[in-house]
Amino acid sequence: MKYIIADDEPLARARIMRLLKAWPHYECVAEVSSGDDVESAIIENPVQLLFLDINMPGLDGIKTAEMLNQKYRDLKIIFITAHSEFALEAFNVFAAGFLVKPVSQSDLFSLLERLFKPRIQYQVGAQIRWVDVDEVIVAKAEDKLTQIYFQGGEATIDLSLKKVAQPLP
């Protein structure tokens, strides 16, 4: 999952990236320090997720989110701020989440798991299907294949168990 961080504090940006290193399938594709630079970063690097500070020089986070919501309907915006009093205003511009600085790893992971449930892809004939990780009862390695048993069925995946589990938290 590709994401952008918009925060005028370099240490705050570095903290988010450091916390997300525990989830290797998250990749920071751009960092910006002003709301004025967010849209050009999104155009250059289409993403599903934006971490957005509220109080920044130039265009603030709330105005940036209002503008982005008009153009990028699938973009999930998570506000990161030291000012918890902005929470209501953030949700009024359809924020997917709100984290107070300093962001804790547990709060960040809980929010991301809620927004982007980890899933495993498998194939039945020519049809691709997905199962939520929390529905998996057992995953068993069989040579270079993985057999998963989940609520409502089972599937064989043409990957090793190590490769299936690698991108999961």
PDB file of C-alpha atoms in Angstrom:
ATOM      1  CA  MET A   1       0.000   0.000   0.000  1.00  0.00           C
ATOM      2  CA  LYS A   2       1.474   3.296  -1.083  1.00  0.00           C
ATOM      3  CA  TYR A   3       1.083   6.365   1.087  1.00  0.00           C
ATOM      4  CA  ILE A   4       2.113  10.017   1.323  1.00  0.00           C
ATOM      5  CA  ILE A   5       2.913  11.966   4.471  1.00  0.00           C
ATOM      6  CA  ALA A   6       2.136  15.691   4.603  1.00  0.00           C
ATOM      7  CA  ASP A   7       3.549  17.257   7.761  1.00  0.00           C
ATOM      8  CA  ASP A   8       5.743  20.309   8.302  1.00  0.00           C
ATOM      9  CA  GLU A   9       7.689  18.484  11.045  1.00  0.00           C
ATOM     10  CA  PRO A  10      10.410  16.181   9.638  1.00  0.00           C
ATOM     11  CA  LEU A  11      10.530  14.191  12.897  1.00  0.00           C
ATOM     12  CA  ALA A  12       6.788  13.503  12.735  1.00  0.00           C
ATOM     13  CA  ARG A  13       7.139  12.248   9.147  1.00  0.00           C
ATOM     14  CA  ALA A  14      10.090  10.067  10.127  1.00  0.00           C
ATOM     15  CA  ARG A  15       8.135   8.580  13.048  1.00  0.00           C
ATOM     16  CA  ILE A  16       5.239   7.456  10.827  1.00  0.00           C
ATOM     17  CA  MET A  17       7.658   5.875   8.349  1.00  0.00           C
ATOM     18  CA  ARG A  18       9.582   4.165  11.170  1.00  0.00           C
ATOM     19  CA  LEU A  19       6.384   2.751  12.687  1.00  0.00           C
ATOM     20  CA  LEU A  20       5.192   1.469   9.310  1.00  0.00           C
ATOM     21  CA  LYS A  21       8.450  -0.397   8.636  1.00  0.00           C
ATOM     22  CA  ALA A  22       6.919  -3.202  10.712  1.00  0.00           C
ATOM     23  CA  TRP A  23       4.433  -3.643   7.856  1.00  0.00           C
ATOM     24  CA  PRO A  24       6.560  -4.140   4.737  1.00  0.00           C
ATOM     25  CA  HIS A  25       3.601  -3.837   2.371  1.00  0.00           C
ATOM     26  CA  TYR A  26       3.294  -0.126   3.271  1.00  0.00           C
ATOM     27  CA  GLU A  27       5.517   2.134   1.168  1.00  0.00           C
ATOM     28  CA  CYS A  28       6.014   5.870   1.546  1.00  0.00           C
ATOM     29  CA  VAL A  29       6.211   7.303  -1.981  1.00  0.00           C
ATOM     30  CA  ALA A  30       6.380  10.998  -1.072  1.00  0.00           C
ATOM     31  CA  GLU A  31       6.842  13.374   1.837  1.00  0.00           C
ATOM     32  CA  VAL A  32       5.685  16.982   1.711  1.00  0.00           C
ATOM     33  CA  SER A  33       5.808  19.748   4.291  1.00  0.00           C
ATOM     34  CA  SER A  34       2.843  21.839   3.174  1.00  0.00           C
ATOM     35  CA  GLY A  35      -0.748  21.335   2.124  1.00  0.00           C
ATOM     36  CA  ASP A  36       0.115  23.292  -1.020  1.00  0.00           C
ATOM     37  CA  ASP A  37       2.309  20.388  -2.208  1.00  0.00           C
ATOM     38  CA  VAL A  38      -0.035  17.473  -1.511  1.00  0.00           C
ATOM     39  CA  GLU A  39      -1.999  17.351  -4.754  1.00  0.00           C
ATOM     40  CA  SER A  40       1.094  17.444  -6.965  1.00  0.00           C
ATOM     41  CA  ALA A  41       2.562  14.577  -4.906  1.00  0.00           C
ATOM     42  CA  ILE A  42      -0.654  12.578  -5.435  1.00  0.00           C
ATOM     43  CA  ILE A  43      -0.589  13.266  -9.180  1.00  0.00           C
ATOM     44  CA  GLU A  44       3.030  12.045  -9.390  1.00  0.00           C
ATOM     45  CA  ASN A  45       2.434   9.091  -7.048  1.00  0.00           C
ATOM     46  CA  PRO A  46      -1.166   7.838  -6.985  1.00  0.00           C
ATOM     47  CA  VAL A  47      -1.868   6.507  -3.486  1.00  0.00           C
ATOM     48  CA  GLN A  48      -4.663   5.044  -1.392  1.00  0.00           C
ATOM     49  CA  LEU A  49      -3.593   6.644   1.870  1.00  0.00           C
ATOM     50  CA  LEU A  50      -2.558  10.118   3.012  1.00  0.00           C
ATOM     51  CA  PHE A  51      -1.273  11.031   6.471  1.00  0.00           C
ATOM     52  CA  LEU A  52      -2.099  14.719   6.815  1.00  0.00           C
ATOM     53  CA  ASP A  53      -1.123  17.189   9.518  1.00  0.00           C
ATOM     54  CA  ILE A  54      -3.741  19.815  10.277  1.00  0.00           C
ATOM     55  CA  ASN A  55      -1.604  22.762  11.314  1.00  0.00           C
ATOM     56  CA  MET A  56       0.875  23.457   8.479  1.00  0.00           C
ATOM     57  CA  PRO A  57       2.137  26.560   6.707  1.00  0.00           C
ATOM     58  CA  GLY A  58       0.255  27.527   3.567  1.00  0.00           C
ATOM     59  CA  LEU A  59      -2.859  25.458   2.935  1.00  0.00           C
ATOM     60  CA  ASP A  60      -3.793  23.780   6.224  1.00  0.00           C
ATOM     61  CA  GLY A  61      -4.809  20.131   6.512  1.00  0.00           C
ATOM     62  CA  ILE A  62      -8.564  20.754   6.755  1.00  0.00           C
ATOM     63  CA  LYS A  63      -8.662  22.877   3.578  1.00  0.00           C
ATOM     64  CA  THR A  64      -6.381  20.388   1.838  1.00  0.00           C
ATOM     65  CA  ALA A  65      -8.717  17.518   2.757  1.00  0.00           C
ATOM     66  CA  GLU A  66     -11.773  19.455   1.532  1.00  0.00           C
ATOM     67  CA  MET A  67     -10.091  19.971  -1.846  1.00  0.00           C
ATOM     68  CA  LEU A  68      -8.858  16.361  -2.110  1.00  0.00           C
ATOM     69  CA  ASN A  69     -12.246  14.864  -1.195  1.00  0.00           C
ATOM     70  CA  GLN A  70     -13.740  16.551  -4.257  1.00  0.00           C
ATOM     71  CA  LYS A  71     -11.207  14.966  -6.638  1.00  0.00           C
ATOM     72  CA  TYR A  72      -9.986  11.707  -5.076  1.00  0.00           C
ATOM     73  CA  ARG A  73     -12.961   9.784  -3.707  1.00  0.00           C
ATOM     74  CA  ASP A  74     -10.989   6.591  -2.942  1.00  0.00           C
ATOM     75  CA  LEU A  75      -8.231   8.370  -1.013  1.00  0.00           C
ATOM     76  CA  LYS A  76      -8.266   7.637   2.712  1.00  0.00           C
ATOM     77  CA  ILE A  77      -7.047  10.569   4.796  1.00  0.00           C
ATOM     78  CA  ILE A  78      -5.711  10.048   8.295  1.00  0.00           C
ATOM     79  CA  PHE A  79      -5.104  13.255  10.194  1.00  0.00           C
ATOM     80  CA  ILE A  80      -2.062  13.375  12.449  1.00  0.00           C
ATOM     81  CA  THR A  81      -1.927  16.367  14.745  1.00  0.00           C
ATOM     82  CA  ALA A  82      -0.859  17.580  18.150  1.00  0.00           C
ATOM     83  CA  HIS A  83      -4.175  19.415  18.461  1.00  0.00           C
ATOM     84  CA  SER A  84      -6.973  17.048  19.481  1.00  0.00           C
ATOM     85  CA  GLU A  85      -9.488  19.915  19.421  1.00  0.00           C
ATOM     86  CA  PHE A  86      -9.569  19.599  15.614  1.00  0.00           C
ATOM     87  CA  ALA A  87     -11.088  16.092  15.696  1.00  0.00           C
ATOM     88  CA  LEU A  88     -14.674  17.125  14.944  1.00  0.00           C
ATOM     89  CA  GLU A  89     -13.572  19.430  12.145  1.00  0.00           C
ATOM     90  CA  ALA A  90     -11.461  16.602  10.675  1.00  0.00           C
ATOM     91  CA  PHE A  91     -14.358  14.162  10.592  1.00  0.00           C
ATOM     92  CA  ASN A  92     -16.555  16.825   8.991  1.00  0.00           C
ATOM     93  CA  VAL A  93     -14.255  16.588   5.941  1.00  0.00           C
ATOM     94  CA  PHE A  94     -14.644  12.800   5.894  1.00  0.00           C
ATOM     95  CA  ALA A  95     -11.397  11.818   7.593  1.00  0.00           C
ATOM     96  CA  ALA A  96     -10.817   8.070   7.683  1.00  0.00           C
ATOM     97  CA  GLY A  97      -8.977   8.462  10.966  1.00  0.00           C
ATOM     98  CA  PHE A  98      -7.474  10.855  13.485  1.00  0.00           C
ATOM     99  CA  LEU A  99      -4.252  10.275  15.421  1.00  0.00           C
ATOM    100  CA  VAL A 100      -2.786  12.565  18.080  1.00  0.00           C
ATOM    101  CA  LYS A 101       0.974  13.163  18.117  1.00  0.00           C
ATOM    102  CA  PRO A 102       3.142  11.540  19.208  1.00  0.00           C
ATOM    103  CA  VAL A 103       1.503   8.705  17.295  1.00  0.00           C
ATOM    104  CA  SER A 104       1.711   5.367  19.081  1.00  0.00           C
ATOM    105  CA  GLN A 105       2.350   2.163  17.167  1.00  0.00           C
ATOM    106  CA  SER A 106      -0.697   0.448  18.663  1.00  0.00           C
ATOM    107  CA  ASP A 107      -3.051   3.315  17.723  1.00  0.00           C
ATOM    108  CA  LEU A 108      -1.635   3.454  14.199  1.00  0.00           C
ATOM    109  CA  PHE A 109      -1.880  -0.312  13.653  1.00  0.00           C
ATOM    110  CA  SER A 110      -5.401  -0.512  15.089  1.00  0.00           C
ATOM    111  CA  LEU A 111      -6.576   2.223  12.762  1.00  0.00           C
ATOM    112  CA  LEU A 112      -4.912   0.707   9.687  1.00  0.00           C
ATOM    113  CA  GLU A 113      -6.301  -2.752  10.457  1.00  0.00           C
ATOM    114  CA  ARG A 114      -9.768  -1.245  10.681  1.00  0.00           C
ATOM    115  CA  LEU A 115      -9.375   0.674   7.415  1.00  0.00           C
ATOM    116  CA  PHE A 116      -7.518  -1.979   5.442  1.00  0.00           C
ATOM    117  CA  LYS A 117      -8.336  -5.420   6.758  1.00  0.00           C
ATOM    118  CA  PRO A 118      -5.459  -7.761   5.935  1.00  0.00           C
ATOM    119  CA  ARG A 119      -6.563 -10.292   3.315  1.00  0.00           C
ATOM    120  CA  ILE A 120      -5.114 -13.280   1.514  1.00  0.00           C
ATOM    121  CA  GLN A 121      -5.716 -13.737  -2.207  1.00  0.00           C
ATOM    122  CA  TYR A 122      -6.411 -17.160  -3.681  1.00  0.00           C
ATOM    123  CA  GLN A 123      -7.699 -18.456  -6.970  1.00  0.00           C
ATOM    124  CA  VAL A 124     -10.507 -20.880  -7.842  1.00  0.00           C
ATOM    125  CA  GLY A 125     -10.269 -21.705 -11.545  1.00  0.00           C
ATOM    126  CA  ALA A 126     -10.010 -18.368 -13.322  1.00  0.00           C
ATOM    127  CA  GLN A 127     -11.704 -16.479 -10.486  1.00  0.00           C
ATOM    128  CA  ILE A 128      -9.655 -14.533  -7.911  1.00  0.00           C
ATOM    129  CA  ARG A 129     -11.047 -14.477  -4.397  1.00  0.00           C
ATOM    130  CA  TRP A 130     -10.033 -12.960  -1.083  1.00  0.00           C
ATOM    131  CA  VAL A 131     -10.358 -14.113   2.505  1.00  0.00           C
ATOM    132  CA  ASP A 132      -9.912 -11.829   5.517  1.00  0.00           C
ATOM    133  CA  VAL A 133      -6.968 -12.937   7.650  1.00  0.00           C
ATOM    134  CA  ASP A 134      -9.146 -12.944  10.761  1.00  0.00           C
ATOM    135  CA  GLU A 135     -11.327 -15.622   9.124  1.00  0.00           C
ATOM    136  CA  VAL A 136      -8.369 -17.995   8.621  1.00  0.00           C
ATOM    137  CA  ILE A 137      -8.436 -20.839  11.122  1.00  0.00           C
ATOM    138  CA  VAL A 138      -5.282 -22.675   9.999  1.00  0.00           C
ATOM    139  CA  ALA A 139      -2.600 -22.111   7.380  1.00  0.00           C
ATOM    140  CA  LYS A 140      -0.460 -25.162   6.634  1.00  0.00           C
ATOM    141  CA  ALA A 141       2.715 -25.410   4.554  1.00  0.00           C
ATOM    142  CA  GLU A 142       2.748 -28.221   1.987  1.00  0.00           C
ATOM    143  CA  ASP A 143       6.005 -28.208  -0.015  1.00  0.00           C
ATOM    144  CA  LYS A 144       5.938 -24.888  -1.883  1.00  0.00           C
ATOM    145  CA  LEU A 145       2.185 -24.507  -1.491  1.00  0.00           C
ATOM    146  CA  THR A 146       0.045 -23.228   1.357  1.00  0.00           C
ATOM    147  CA  GLN A 147      -3.247 -24.771   2.371  1.00  0.00           C
ATOM    148  CA  ILE A 148      -5.551 -22.380   4.221  1.00  0.00           C
ATOM    149  CA  TYR A 149      -8.695 -23.352   6.081  1.00  0.00           C
ATOM    150  CA  PHE A 150     -11.104 -20.558   6.845  1.00  0.00           C
ATOM    151  CA  GLN A 151     -14.672 -20.011   7.915  1.00  0.00           C
ATOM    152  CA  GLY A 152     -16.717 -21.316   5.009  1.00  0.00           C
ATOM    153  CA  GLY A 153     -14.031 -23.146   3.054  1.00  0.00           C
ATOM    154  CA  GLU A 154     -10.464 -23.935   2.213  1.00  0.00           C
ATOM    155  CA  ALA A 155      -8.003 -23.057  -0.540  1.00  0.00           C
ATOM    156  CA  THR A 156      -4.613 -24.006  -1.867  1.00  0.00           C
ATOM    157  CA  ILE A 157      -2.289 -21.118  -2.670  1.00  0.00           C
ATOM    158  CA  ASP A 158       0.610 -21.517  -5.068  1.00  0.00           C
ATOM    159  CA  LEU A 159       3.049 -19.781  -2.679  1.00  0.00           C
ATOM    160  CA  SER A 160       5.066 -20.895   0.321  1.00  0.00           C
ATOM    161  CA  LEU A 161       3.596 -20.140   3.739  1.00  0.00           C
ATOM    162  CA  LYS A 162       6.492 -17.729   4.317  1.00  0.00           C
ATOM    163  CA  LYS A 163       5.552 -15.707   1.204  1.00  0.00           C
ATOM    164  CA  VAL A 164       1.851 -15.741   2.085  1.00  0.00           C
ATOM    165  CA  ALA A 165       2.581 -14.436   5.605  1.00  0.00           C
ATOM    166  CA  GLN A 166       5.297 -11.926   4.648  1.00  0.00           C
ATOM    167  CA  PRO A 167       3.086  -8.915   3.847  1.00  0.00           C
ATOM    168  CA  LEU A 168       0.773  -9.522   6.803  1.00  0.00           C
ATOM    169  CA  PRO A 169       1.143  -7.665  10.101  1.00  0.00           C
TER     170      PRO A 169
END
